[in-house]
Coordinates of C-alpha atoms in Angstrom, one line a residue:
X1 CA -39.4 -2.4 -14.8
X2 CA -36.7 0.1 -14.6
X3 CA -33.2 -0.1 -16.0
X4 CA -30.2 -1.1 -13.9
X5 CA -29.1 2.4 -13.4
X6 CA -32.5 3.4 -12.0
X7 CA -33.8 0.5 -10.0
X8 CA -31.3 -2.4 -10.1
X9 CA -32.1 -5.7 -11.6
X10 CA -34.2 -8.8 -10.9
X11 CA -33.3 -12.2 -11.9
X12 CA -34.3 -15.7 -11.2
X13 CA -31.3 -17.9 -10.4
X14 CA -30.4 -21.5 -9.7
X15 CA -28.4 -22.4 -6.6
X16 CA -25.8 -25.1 -6.2
X17 CA -25.6 -27.3 -3.3
X18 CA -22.3 -27.0 -1.3
X19 CA -23.1 -29.2 1.8
X20 CA -23.1 -28.9 5.5
X21 CA -20.3 -26.9 7.3
X22 CA -19.0 -27.3 10.8
X23 CA -19.1 -24.1 12.9
X24 CA -16.5 -23.6 15.6
X25 CA -18.6 -21.6 18.1
X26 CA -22.3 -21.0 19.0
X27 CA -21.5 -17.6 20.3
X28 CA -23.6 -14.7 19.0
X29 CA -21.7 -11.5 18.5
X30 CA -22.2 -8.0 17.1
X31 CA -20.9 -8.1 13.5
X32 CA -18.0 -5.8 14.3
X33 CA -16.4 -8.3 16.5
X34 CA -14.3 -11.1 15.1
X35 CA -14.3 -14.8 16.0
X36 CA -11.0 -14.4 17.5
X37 CA -12.1 -11.7 19.8
X38 CA -15.1 -13.8 20.8
X39 CA -12.9 -16.7 21.7
X40 CA -10.7 -14.3 23.8
X41 CA -13.5 -12.6 25.6
X42 CA -15.7 -15.5 26.3
X43 CA -18.8 -13.3 26.4
X44 CA -21.9 -13.0 24.3
X45 CA -23.8 -9.9 23.3
X46 CA -27.4 -9.4 23.9
X47 CA -29.4 -10.9 20.9
X48 CA -30.3 -8.3 18.3
X49 CA -32.5 -8.6 15.3
X50 CA -32.5 -7.0 11.8
X51 CA -33.9 -3.5 11.6
X52 CA -37.3 -4.8 10.8
X53 CA -38.9 -8.2 10.6
X54 CA -42.4 -8.9 9.1
X55 CA -44.5 -12.0 8.4
X56 CA -46.9 -12.7 5.6
X57 CA -49.6 -15.1 6.8
X58 CA -47.0 -17.3 8.3
X59 CA -45.7 -18.3 4.9
X60 CA -42.6 -15.9 4.7
X61 CA -40.6 -13.5 6.8
X62 CA -38.9 -10.3 5.6
X63 CA -36.0 -8.8 7.4
X64 CA -34.5 -5.4 6.6
X65 CA -31.0 -4.4 7.6
X66 CA -29.8 -0.9 8.4
X67 CA -26.6 0.4 6.9
X68 CA -24.0 1.0 9.7
X69 CA -22.1 3.9 8.2
X70 CA -19.5 4.0 11.1
X71 CA -18.5 0.4 11.0
X72 CA -14.9 -0.2 9.9
X73 CA -14.9 -3.2 7.5
X74 CA -11.8 -5.4 7.5
X75 CA -12.2 -6.7 3.9
X76 CA -9.6 -7.7 1.3
X77 CA -8.4 -4.9 -1.1
X78 CA -10.4 -2.4 0.8
X79 CA -9.7 0.4 3.4
X80 CA -6.6 2.1 4.7
X81 CA -3.2 0.4 4.3
X82 CA -0.6 1.0 7.1
X83 CA 3.0 1.4 5.8
X84 CA 6.2 0.0 7.4
X85 CA 9.7 -1.0 6.6
X86 CA 12.1 -3.4 8.2
X87 CA 14.0 -0.5 9.9
X88 CA 11.1 1.0 11.8
X89 CA 11.7 2.4 15.3
X90 CA 11.4 -0.1 18.2
X91 CA 8.3 1.8 19.5
X92 CA 6.6 1.5 16.1
X93 CA 3.6 -0.4 17.4
X94 CA 3.4 1.3 20.7
X95 CA 3.2 4.6 18.8
X96 CA 0.5 3.5 16.3
X97 CA -1.5 1.8 19.1
X98 CA -1.8 5.1 20.9
X99 CA -2.6 7.7 18.3
X100 CA -4.1 10.9 19.6
X101 CA -7.2 12.3 18.0
X102 CA -8.3 15.8 19.1
X103 CA -11.7 15.7 20.7
X104 CA -11.7 12.0 21.6
X105 CA -11.3 11.0 25.2
X106 CA -8.5 8.4 24.7
X107 CA -6.0 7.2 22.1
X108 CA -7.0 5.0 19.2
X109 CA -5.2 2.1 17.5
X110 CA -4.3 2.9 13.8
X111 CA -4.6 -0.9 13.0
X112 CA -8.3 -0.7 14.0
X113 CA -8.7 1.6 10.9
X114 CA -6.2 -0.3 8.7
X115 CA -6.8 -3.9 7.8
X116 CA -3.6 -4.3 5.8
X117 CA 0.1 -3.8 6.6
X118 CA 2.2 -2.8 3.6
X119 CA 5.9 -3.4 3.8
X120 CA 8.3 -1.9 1.3
X121 CA 11.4 -3.9 1.7
X122 CA 14.8 -4.3 0.0
X123 CA 15.7 -7.5 -1.7
X124 CA 18.8 -7.5 0.5
X125 CA 16.7 -7.6 3.7
X126 CA 14.6 -10.4 2.5
X127 CA 17.4 -12.4 1.1
X128 CA 20.8 -11.4 2.6
X129 CA 22.6 -14.4 1.3
X130 CA 21.9 -17.1 -1.2
X131 CA 19.3 -19.5 0.3
X132 CA 19.0 -17.3 3.4
X133 CA 15.7 -15.5 3.9
X134 CA 14.9 -12.6 6.2
X135 CA 11.5 -13.9 7.3
X136 CA 13.5 -16.7 9.0
X137 CA 16.5 -14.6 10.2
X138 CA 15.7 -10.9 10.5
X139 CA 14.3 -10.3 14.0
X140 CA 12.8 -6.8 13.2
X141 CA 11.0 -8.3 10.2
X142 CA 9.7 -11.3 12.2
X143 CA 8.6 -8.9 14.9
X144 CA 6.6 -6.8 12.4
X145 CA 4.9 -9.8 10.8
X146 CA 4.0 -11.2 14.3
X147 CA 2.5 -7.9 15.4
X148 CA 0.4 -7.7 12.2
X149 CA -0.9 -11.1 12.8
X150 CA -1.8 -10.1 16.4
X151 CA -3.8 -7.3 15.1
X152 CA -5.7 -9.3 12.5
X153 CA -4.1 -7.5 9.6
X154 CA -3.3 -8.9 6.1
X155 CA 0.0 -8.3 4.5
X156 CA 1.2 -6.6 1.3
X157 CA 4.7 -6.1 0.0
X158 CA 6.9 -4.3 -2.5
X159 CA 10.4 -5.7 -3.1
X160 CA 12.8 -2.9 -4.1
X161 CA 15.9 -3.9 -6.1
X162 CA 17.6 -0.5 -7.0
X163 CA 19.9 1.1 -4.6
X164 CA 19.8 4.7 -5.8
X165 CA 18.9 7.2 -3.1
X166 CA 19.1 4.4 -0.4
X167 CA 21.3 4.3 2.7
X168 CA 22.6 0.8 1.8
X169 CA 22.7 -1.7 -1.0
X170 CA 19.2 -3.0 -1.9
X171 CA 20.4 -6.0 -3.9
X172 CA 22.2 -8.8 -2.0
X173 CA 26.0 -8.9 -2.5
X174 CA 25.9 -12.4 -3.8
X175 CA 24.2 -11.3 -7.0
X176 CA 27.2 -9.1 -8.0
X177 CA 29.6 -11.7 -6.9
X178 CA 27.9 -14.2 -9.2
X179 CA 28.9 -11.9 -12.1
X180 CA 25.7 -9.9 -12.7
X181 CA 26.4 -6.6 -14.5
X182 CA 25.2 -3.4 -12.8
X183 CA 25.9 0.3 -12.2
X184 CA 27.0 2.4 -9.3
X185 CA 25.4 5.4 -7.6
X186 CA 26.4 7.6 -4.7
X187 CA 24.2 8.1 -1.7
X188 CA 25.9 10.5 0.7
X189 CA 29.4 9.2 1.1
X190 CA 28.5 5.6 0.1
X191 CA 29.0 4.1 -3.4
X192 CA 26.2 1.6 -3.9
X193 CA 25.6 -1.0 -6.7
X194 CA 22.4 -2.0 -8.5
X195 CA 21.9 -4.6 -11.2
X196 CA 20.8 -4.1 -14.8
X197 CA 17.4 -5.7 -15.1
X198 CA 18.2 -7.1 -18.4
X199 CA 21.2 -9.0 -17.2
X200 CA 20.5 -12.8 -17.3
X201 CA 22.5 -13.6 -14.0
X202 CA 20.3 -11.0 -12.2
X203 CA 17.2 -12.5 -13.7
X204 CA 18.1 -16.0 -12.6
X205 CA 19.0 -15.0 -9.0
X206 CA 15.9 -12.8 -8.8
X207 CA 13.6 -15.5 -10.0
X208 CA 15.1 -18.0 -7.5
X209 CA 14.5 -15.6 -4.7
X210 CA 10.9 -14.8 -5.8
X211 CA 10.2 -18.5 -6.0
X212 CA 11.1 -18.8 -2.3
X213 CA 9.3 -15.6 -1.5
X214 CA 6.1 -16.9 -3.1
X215 CA 6.3 -20.1 -1.3
X216 CA 6.3 -18.2 2.0
X217 CA 3.9 -15.4 1.1
X218 CA 1.7 -16.9 -1.6
X219 CA -1.3 -17.6 0.7
X220 CA -4.3 -15.4 -0.2
X221 CA -5.6 -15.8 3.2
X222 CA -2.6 -14.0 4.6
X223 CA -1.9 -11.7 1.6
X224 CA -3.9 -8.6 0.5
X225 CA -1.7 -7.9 -2.5
X226 CA 1.8 -7.8 -3.9
X227 CA 3.2 -4.6 -5.4
X228 CA 4.9 -6.6 -8.1
X229 CA 7.3 -4.2 -10.0
X230 CA 10.0 -3.2 -7.7
X231 CA 12.5 -2.3 -10.3
X232 CA 13.6 1.2 -11.2
X233 CA 14.2 4.2 -8.8
X234 CA 12.4 3.7 -5.5
X235 CA 10.9 0.5 -6.9
X236 CA 8.4 2.7 -8.8
X237 CA 9.2 1.4 -12.2
X238 CA 10.6 4.6 -13.8
X239 CA 14.3 5.9 -14.2
X240 CA 15.3 2.5 -15.4
X241 CA 18.9 1.7 -16.5
X242 CA 19.4 -1.1 -19.0
X243 CA 22.3 -2.9 -20.6
X244 CA 20.3 -2.1 -23.8
X245 CA 17.1 0.1 -23.8
X246 CA 15.8 -2.2 -26.6
X247 CA 15.2 -4.7 -23.8
X248 CA 12.6 -2.5 -22.2
X249 CA 9.5 -4.4 -23.3
X250 CA 11.2 -7.8 -22.7
X251 CA 12.1 -7.0 -19.2
X252 CA 8.6 -5.7 -18.5
X253 CA 6.9 -8.9 -19.7
X254 CA 9.4 -11.0 -18.0
X255 CA 8.7 -9.4 -14.7
X256 CA 4.9 -9.4 -15.1
X257 CA 4.9 -12.9 -16.3
X258 CA 7.1 -14.1 -13.4
X259 CA 5.0 -12.6 -10.7
X260 CA 1.8 -13.8 -12.4
X261 CA 3.2 -17.4 -12.5
X262 CA 4.4 -17.4 -8.9
X263 CA 1.4 -15.6 -7.3
X264 CA -1.7 -17.0 -9.1
X265 CA -4.1 -16.4 -6.3
X266 CA -2.8 -13.2 -4.8
X267 CA -3.8 -9.8 -6.3
X268 CA -0.7 -8.2 -8.0
X269 CA -0.4 -4.4 -8.4
X270 CA 1.7 -2.0 -10.5
X271 CA 2.2 1.6 -10.5
X272 CA 0.5 3.4 -13.5
X273 CA 3.4 5.8 -14.0
X274 CA 3.7 7.7 -17.3
X275 CA 7.3 6.7 -17.6
X276 CA 6.9 3.0 -16.6
X277 CA 9.8 0.9 -17.7
X278 CA 11.5 4.0 -19.3
X279 CA 14.8 5.7 -18.5
X280 CA 13.3 9.0 -17.6
X281 CA 11.6 10.0 -14.3
X282 CA 9.2 12.6 -15.6
X283 CA 8.1 14.5 -18.7
X284 CA 5.4 14.1 -21.3
X285 CA 4.0 10.6 -21.1
X286 CA 6.1 8.0 -22.8
X287 CA 4.1 6.7 -25.8
X288 CA 4.8 3.1 -24.9
X289 CA 3.8 3.2 -21.2
X290 CA 0.2 2.7 -21.8
X291 CA 0.8 -0.5 -23.8
X292 CA 3.0 -1.9 -21.1
X293 CA 0.5 -1.2 -18.4
X294 CA -2.4 -2.6 -20.5
X295 CA -0.3 -5.8 -20.7
X296 CA -0.4 -6.1 -16.9
X297 CA -3.8 -4.8 -16.2
X298 CA -5.9 -6.1 -19.2
X299 CA -3.9 -9.1 -20.3
X300 CA -2.7 -10.5 -16.9
X301 CA -5.4 -9.1 -14.6
X302 CA -3.1 -7.0 -12.3
X303 CA -4.6 -4.2 -10.3
X304 CA -3.8 -0.5 -10.3
X305 CA -1.8 1.6 -7.8
X306 CA -0.3 5.1 -8.1
X307 CA 2.3 6.8 -5.9
X308 CA 1.5 10.4 -6.5
X309 CA -2.1 11.1 -5.4
X310 CA -2.6 14.6 -4.2
X311 CA 0.3 15.9 -6.3
X312 CA -1.4 18.1 -8.8
X313 CA 1.5 18.2 -11.3
X314 CA 2.4 14.5 -11.0
X315 CA -1.1 13.1 -10.8
X316 CA -2.4 14.8 -13.9
X317 CA -4.7 14.2 -16.9
X318 CA -2.8 11.2 -18.2
X319 CA -3.0 9.4 -14.9
X320 CA -6.7 10.4 -14.5
X321 CA -7.4 8.9 -17.9
X322 CA -5.7 5.6 -17.0
X323 CA -7.8 5.4 -13.8
X324 CA -10.9 6.1 -15.8
X325 CA -10.2 3.5 -18.4
X326 CA -10.2 0.8 -15.7
X327 CA -13.0 2.2 -13.6
X328 CA -15.0 -0.8 -12.1
X329 CA -12.6 -3.1 -14.1
X330 CA -9.7 -3.2 -11.7
X331 CA -9.5 -1.7 -8.2
X332 CA -7.1 1.2 -7.5
X333 CA -4.8 1.5 -4.5
X334 CA -3.9 5.0 -3.5
X335 CA -0.6 6.3 -2.3
X336 CA -0.2 10.0 -1.5
X337 CA 2.8 11.7 -3.1
X338 CA 3.7 14.5 -0.9
X339 CA 6.0 13.8 2.1
X340 CA 4.9 16.8 4.2
X341 CA 7.9 16.9 6.4
X342 CA 10.4 17.2 3.7
X343 CA 8.6 18.3 0.4
X344 CA 7.7 21.8 -0.5
X345 CA 4.0 20.9 -0.8
X346 CA 3.0 24.5 -0.7
X347 CA 4.4 24.7 -4.3
X348 CA 1.5 22.5 -5.5
X349 CA -0.8 24.3 -7.8
X350 CA -3.8 23.6 -5.4
X351 CA -2.1 26.0 -2.9
X352 CA -1.7 23.6 0.0
X353 CA -0.9 25.4 3.2
X354 CA -0.9 22.7 5.9
X355 CA -0.5 18.9 5.9
X356 CA -4.3 18.8 6.5
X357 CA -4.7 20.4 3.1
X358 CA -2.5 17.7 1.5
X359 CA -4.7 15.1 3.1
X360 CA -7.8 16.7 1.5
X361 CA -6.1 16.7 -1.9
X362 CA -5.3 13.1 -1.6
X363 CA -8.9 12.3 -0.5
X364 CA -10.4 14.3 -3.4
X365 CA -8.2 12.6 -5.9
X366 CA -9.1 9.2 -4.5
X367 CA -12.7 9.9 -4.6
X368 CA -12.6 10.9 -8.3
X369 CA -10.6 7.7 -9.1
X370 CA -13.1 5.6 -6.9
X371 CA -10.1 4.0 -5.1
X372 CA -10.6 1.0 -2.8
X373 CA -7.7 1.8 -0.5
X374 CA -5.8 4.8 0.9
X375 CA -2.5 5.0 2.7
X376 CA -1.2 5.6 6.2
X377 CA 2.4 6.2 5.4
X378 CA 5.3 6.5 7.9
X379 CA 5.6 10.1 8.8
X380 CA 2.1 11.0 7.4
X381 CA -0.1 8.8 9.5
X382 CA -0.1 11.3 12.4
X383 CA -1.5 13.9 10.2
X384 CA -4.5 11.8 9.2
X385 CA -5.4 11.4 12.8
X386 CA -4.3 14.7 14.4
X387 CA -5.4 17.0 11.6
X388 CA -8.0 15.2 9.4
X389 CA -9.6 12.4 11.3
X390 CA -12.8 13.6 9.7
X391 CA -11.4 12.3 6.4
X392 CA -10.5 8.9 7.9
X393 CA -14.1 8.6 9.0
X394 CA -15.3 9.9 5.6
X395 CA -13.3 7.3 3.6
X396 CA -14.4 4.6 6.0
X397 CA -18.1 5.6 5.4
X398 CA -17.9 6.3 1.7
X399 CA -14.7 4.8 0.2
X400 CA -13.9 1.4 -1.2
X401 CA -16.8 -1.1 -1.2
X402 CA -19.4 -1.4 1.5
X403 CA -21.8 -4.2 0.7
X404 CA -25.2 -3.9 2.5
X405 CA -28.1 -6.3 2.3
X406 CA -31.3 -4.3 2.2
X407 CA -34.3 -6.5 2.6
X408 CA -34.3 -10.4 2.5
X409 CA -37.5 -12.5 2.3
X410 CA -37.3 -16.2 3.4
X411 CA -39.9 -18.9 3.8
X412 CA -40.9 -19.5 7.4
X413 CA -41.5 -23.2 6.9
X414 CA -39.5 -25.6 4.6
X415 CA -39.4 -29.3 3.9
X416 CA -36.4 -31.5 3.3
X417 CA -35.9 -31.9 -0.4
X418 CA -38.4 -29.0 -1.0
X419 CA -37.6 -26.0 -3.3
X420 CA -37.7 -22.5 -1.8
X421 CA -37.4 -19.0 -3.2
X422 CA -35.4 -16.3 -1.4
X423 CA -35.7 -12.7 -2.4
X424 CA -32.8 -10.4 -1.5
X425 CA -31.6 -6.9 -2.3
X426 CA -28.2 -5.4 -2.1
X427 CA -26.6 -2.0 -2.1
X428 CA -23.0 -1.1 -2.4
X429 CA -22.6 2.0 -0.1
X430 CA -19.1 2.7 -1.2
X431 CA -17.6 4.4 -4.2
X432 CA -15.4 1.5 -5.0
X433 CA -16.3 -2.1 -5.8
X434 CA -15.5 -5.7 -4.8
X435 CA -13.2 -6.9 -7.6
X436 CA -14.4 -10.5 -7.5
X437 CA -13.7 -11.0 -11.2
X438 CA -10.0 -10.3 -11.1
X439 CA -8.0 -13.5 -12.1
X440 CA -6.5 -14.0 -8.8
X441 CA -9.9 -14.3 -7.1
X442 CA -11.7 -15.9 -10.0
X443 CA -15.2 -15.1 -8.7
X444 CA -14.6 -16.9 -5.4
X445 CA -16.8 -14.6 -3.4
X446 CA -20.5 -15.4 -3.6
X447 CA -23.7 -14.8 -1.9
X448 CA -24.8 -17.8 0.3
X449 CA -27.8 -18.8 2.5
X450 CA -27.6 -21.2 5.4
X451 CA -29.9 -22.9 7.9
X452 CA -28.5 -22.5 11.4
X453 CA -29.3 -24.9 14.2
X454 CA -29.9 -23.9 17.8
X455 CA -26.3 -24.1 18.5
X456 CA -25.5 -21.6 15.6
X457 CA -24.0 -24.3 13.4
X458 CA -24.6 -24.0 9.7
X459 CA -26.2 -27.4 8.8
X460 CA -27.2 -26.6 5.2
X461 CA -25.4 -24.0 3.0
X462 CA -26.5 -23.0 -0.5
X463 CA -24.2 -20.8 -2.6
X464 CA -25.7 -18.8 -5.5
X465 CA -23.2 -18.9 -8.3
X466 CA -25.3 -16.6 -10.6
X467 CA -25.1 -13.5 -8.3
X468 CA -21.9 -11.6 -9.1
X469 CA -20.9 -9.0 -6.3
X470 CA -18.3 -7.4 -8.7
X471 CA -21.2 -5.8 -10.7
X472 CA -22.5 -3.8 -7.7
X473 CA -21.9 -0.2 -8.3
X474 CA -22.1 2.7 -5.8
X475 CA -25.6 3.3 -4.3
X476 CA -27.6 1.2 -6.8
X477 CA -30.0 -1.4 -5.7
X478 CA -29.8 -4.9 -7.0
X479 CA -32.6 -7.3 -6.4
X480 CA -32.6 -11.1 -6.9
X481 CA -34.8 -14.2 -6.4
X482 CA -32.7 -17.2 -5.6
X483 CA -34.2 -20.6 -5.8
X484 CA -32.7 -23.6 -3.9
X485 CA -33.5 -27.2 -2.8
X486 CA -33.3 -27.9 0.9
X487 CA -31.0 -30.7 1.8
X488 CA -31.5 -33.7 4.1
X489 CA -32.0 -31.5 7.2
X490 CA -33.7 -33.1 10.3
X491 CA -37.0 -31.6 11.3
X492 CA -36.8 -28.9 13.9
X493 CA -36.3 -25.2 14.4
X494 CA -33.6 -23.2 12.6
X495 CA -32.6 -19.8 11.7
X496 CA -32.0 -18.4 8.2
X497 CA -28.7 -16.6 7.6
X498 CA -26.7 -15.2 4.8
X499 CA -23.1 -14.3 4.0
X500 CA -20.8 -13.5 1.2
X501 CA -18.6 -16.5 1.4
X502 CA -15.2 -17.7 -0.1
X503 CA -16.0 -20.7 -2.1
X504 CA -12.3 -21.8 -2.0
X505 CA -12.3 -22.2 1.8
X506 CA -15.3 -24.4 2.3
X507 CA -17.8 -21.6 1.5
X508 CA -17.4 -19.9 4.9
X509 CA -18.2 -16.2 5.4
X510 CA -15.5 -14.0 4.1
X511 CA -16.7 -10.4 3.4
X512 CA -17.8 -8.3 6.3
X513 CA -21.2 -6.6 5.5
X514 CA -21.9 -3.1 6.3
X515 CA -24.6 -3.6 9.0
X516 CA -24.5 -4.2 12.7
X517 CA -27.3 -6.7 12.8
X518 CA -26.8 -10.0 14.6
X519 CA -24.1 -12.3 13.3
X520 CA -22.7 -15.6 14.5
X521 CA -19.1 -15.9 15.5
X522 CA -18.5 -17.4 12.1
X523 CA -19.8 -14.4 10.3
X524 CA -23.3 -15.5 9.3
X525 CA -25.9 -12.7 9.2
X526 CA -29.1 -14.0 10.9
X527 CA -32.2 -13.3 9.0
X528 CA -35.2 -15.0 10.7
X529 CA -36.5 -18.2 12.3
X530 CA -37.5 -21.1 10.2
X531 CA -39.2 -24.5 10.9
X532 CA -38.2 -27.6 9.0
X533 CA -41.2 -29.9 8.9

């Protein structure tokens, strides 16, 4: 038998009983369509089978599934992230729903390529007065959130506290009025105020706000991630100002611990900046930065993000070493660094000449770091579609994680209470990974098999707790034999199906697979017919 790096691995696994599930629709759809789309259209596709189906003397059936490289997968912590603020133009959605791509007959919707909307918002917008919250009162914010829901997008946030370089105060006035100490900065003709992060009044007010914020946005079904360190200049965690610099470590741990406590089931991210928590914005890496980041990533299970991909000077060897240290341990979220309409990106050592060149640099850095997500930033999204749509397609095909069942062998006939063996193989066609083992997810995504009745209802579901998708590395094959005991299923004709399910939501299909073979409206991938006798 070959080693895992050569041929994958074969194990014999036990399987736990989860019980029968209720399905909401018997509609059969292509896997690229969502259940919501099915309900809206009221139409069914022509039935399609796996790429190949073979029988062995009537005892078993083997289905093979082709990888659909062009399919955009709308999975958590995966794919492009569309950026927004609470002050976007009124035609924001109209503009991004009609993006022109040279060579295509008509416009495309950006949200079709981006499963997540990331909003970088000020504390003042989210909490303009004590006990008042923007998600209840701010019409533009409510409009943005509703439109994201309408497009089946998950949400992500960064709450920014510091007012430097901003057009208005980013900390609510009531914090200063309560006696918090802070500092002033000038932005144009305006003098703006920001709190010291080691001030106790600030910390009390901030914790009260975050508690309310978590109560509203702490649902992992709605949230993709929270960018959880919005202190420092631009909320990037550097250029910090303290009452006493000796409080740097204490402030860091206070913030990380606070978010970790309030968002136990939502992935939390922080920028791996070489000056994280420090008073400088750039220079030789601060010797304490790595220890602080390790506290978040290693000790608390946070995920990585970086705000300077594609910037050769600012995304250097130190940053690459951090990414390498957490390869396949924590996923990485990419943000490009160059703002091409205002930065002199031609000064980059890579010699960029056009925005399209910058997109290539970001893509190259992302591929090297095995990132799960890339960014469609405001002002940069047009370049991705107008100049380098080929890279959008390439990341969709190769980036993040793309879990693909290769071949599955199931018995053609089973008996209630009888034990069966199911052989299945998997390939991750992407360069990233499904981070199922981060604490926020706690191994909740699992391979499951089901018997579907003639109406498409899953009447018997078995979850294999021994198969761990987090271990699936790029383009390696993983083979398993799963054993299970059939439940008290009435005799009759059924179909075998599989899915990667979320065990915290009733073991329903949760991860879209990289194949276009037949799925039910609930997301079960159909394998083959089966008789219970």
